[in-house]
Amino acid sequence: MNLKKWSLFLALALAMTIVLAACGGDDSKSNSSSSEGSSGNGNAADQTFDINIKTEPPSLHPGKATDTTSAAVLYQTFEGLMRINPEGEPEEAMAESYEVSDDQLTYTFHIREDATWSNGDPVTAQDFEYAWKWVLDPNSADADYAYQLYVIKGAQAAKEEGGSMDDVGITVKDDKTLVVELAQPTPYFLDLTAFYTYYPVNHNVVDGVDDWALDASENYVTNGPFLMESWEHKNQIVLKKNPDYWDADTVNFETVNMYMIDDENTSLEMYNSGELDWAGSPTDSLPLAAIQSLKSDGSLNISPMAGIYYYSFNTGQTPFDNANIRKAFALSINREGIVKSITQREEQPAMALVPPSIWEENSEGYFKDNDVEQAKEYLDKGLEELGLDELPPVKLSYNTSEAHASIAQAVQDMWRENLGVEVELNNEEWNVYLDSLSQGNYQIGRMGWVADFNDAINFLEIFQTAGGNNYTNWENEEYAALIEQSRTETDPEKRKEILRQAEQIFMDEMPLAPIYFNTNVWLNKDNVKDIDVSPLGGIQLKWGYISE
């Protein structure tokens, strides 16, 4: 496919719908610390922050959420035992202190005396026990992130194998002391306790109330730096500063308006007109046609992200139950062309699963980009194995987004030209799209993954079993065994080698086609300071403020 021609067509089409006005940016990193912000000196009188989160959050129940849109709200309204600070390190949050046993298997957390829920109740160890065990309850069918808790002793057995919840290593010593026993030493466990699946819930309020997280009602009781004042579905969420938050003196924003504007051009126009203080990552996207202009005027912020954009193959359906067919589709994509001519956000072509920010060697990956000749050989071999002369038309699905649509159209042309396959495009709204993938009602689907914590296993363990966040329906016993082996290996180099072996199996089987490794790309007004944009794809407003 002629990517230059595609890029020119894209730019001309979008130029008619977008105003490329000069936008204020902050050349210093927006997530840098500032003594001015934390002290309150130099702050504007109006501490209202307006941001677009693009779409309705699929779930604001910490135990059910699995996506970045929901996370963008949960990171502000809830808080775990730890919180990841702007330097990327876990620091004490609901826990004022903790101890770790010499064998690294037992963590004892001491919860702050001044930690309270938004209804005035104290945050207790029982709240953490209840929330975590709710996720691990086999009857909690929507808890797709339960595996994040499997580092805890007895957790996986309770969720999957009929084990007793009494044997799970979560013990309430007293109201303010939580003891956690791990199945094996886990160097990233403190990072996990900052993740939203590990957030507590007020068990006195939510126990027996299944719909407590569906609206901004009296049942939506939270413990983070912000409270949810209102939730107008598919339109806007309004957050207010939590005056009873234990670290309220650090919080400057009084009001946070989170809009749900699905069109990138509209949100950029709102940013240009002053209706938004922020546009782009990690809660929204910028129009592709605007990227070069924004780069040129110096207003665009770009930072690395430990994330991957990929096309998932439904290995439960023909022809993608055949590994050679999957390889043919994966190798016949021109990734360099996509990131240079379409997305233009300094992404890195991906020929592996784990990002190079975690494994530097994955900058090269496991195969050559745009290897059309090799792709054709895989196609011929796959057709022979399936007893076919040619492939029938296939369907490529993606959720609503200008960028997703543009990439899909480019890949559609690549597969037609390189493999002779007709590709039908299918666009669905985010919640509908997630349901389609979860139910296996797709052939090829756009998806991505951003690290929950900075470790390779976070990308690899997704595909240990089908279901949950593994929409490919692919499973491999040897792969799963290696993931399990890595969990008990305490030598860092040996552990990495085990995980590298697992990734090799994964890339040989190719249940997905990696496209590129992500970047965060955004605009912020000059007076917006200290928003923490994480390499893990999250955004934290706790430290943010509007300067004079």
mmCIF file of C-alpha atoms in Angstrom, residues 55 82 109 119 140 164 197 207 211 239 248 250 292 323 386-387 431 495 510 525 531 537 547:
data_model
loop_
_atom_site.group_PDB
_atom_site.id
_atom_site.type_symbol
_atom_site.label_atom_id
_atom_site.label_comp_id
_atom_site.label_asym_id
_atom_site.label_seq_id
_atom_site.Cartn_x
_atom_site.Cartn_y
_atom_site.Cartn_z
ATOM 1 C CA THR A 55 -16.444 7.861 26.880
ATOM 2 C CA MET A 82 0.123 2.449 48.609
ATOM 3 C CA PHE A 109 0.267 -2.937 56.916
ATOM 4 C CA ASN A 119 -19.418 9.133 54.719
ATOM 5 C CA SER A 140 -17.920 -12.523 41.355
ATOM 6 C CA SER A 164 -11.551 -22.200 51.053
ATOM 7 C CA THR A 197 -8.102 -3.988 41.962
ATOM 8 C CA ASP A 207 -22.252 -5.545 51.372
ATOM 9 C CA ASP A 211 -25.593 -1.801 42.277
ATOM 10 C CA LEU A 239 -15.371 15.443 41.177
ATOM 11 C CA ALA A 248 -6.020 17.031 51.827
ATOM 12 C CA THR A 250 -1.601 18.436 49.216
ATOM 13 C CA GLN A 292 2.558 17.667 13.040
ATOM 14 C CA ALA A 323 -0.870 -20.344 13.649
ATOM 15 C CA LEU A 386 -6.798 -25.818 6.369
ATOM 16 C CA GLY A 387 -7.508 -27.439 2.995
ATOM 17 C CA ASN A 431 -18.793 -0.861 25.965
ATOM 18 C CA ARG A 495 13.342 -15.413 36.222
ATOM 19 C CA MET A 510 1.210 -15.394 17.353
ATOM 20 C CA LYS A 525 -2.450 24.835 29.357
ATOM 21 C CA ILE A 531 -0.376 16.510 36.738
ATOM 22 C CA GLY A 537 -0.685 5.033 31.252
ATOM 23 C CA SER A 547 -1.064 28.574 38.743
#
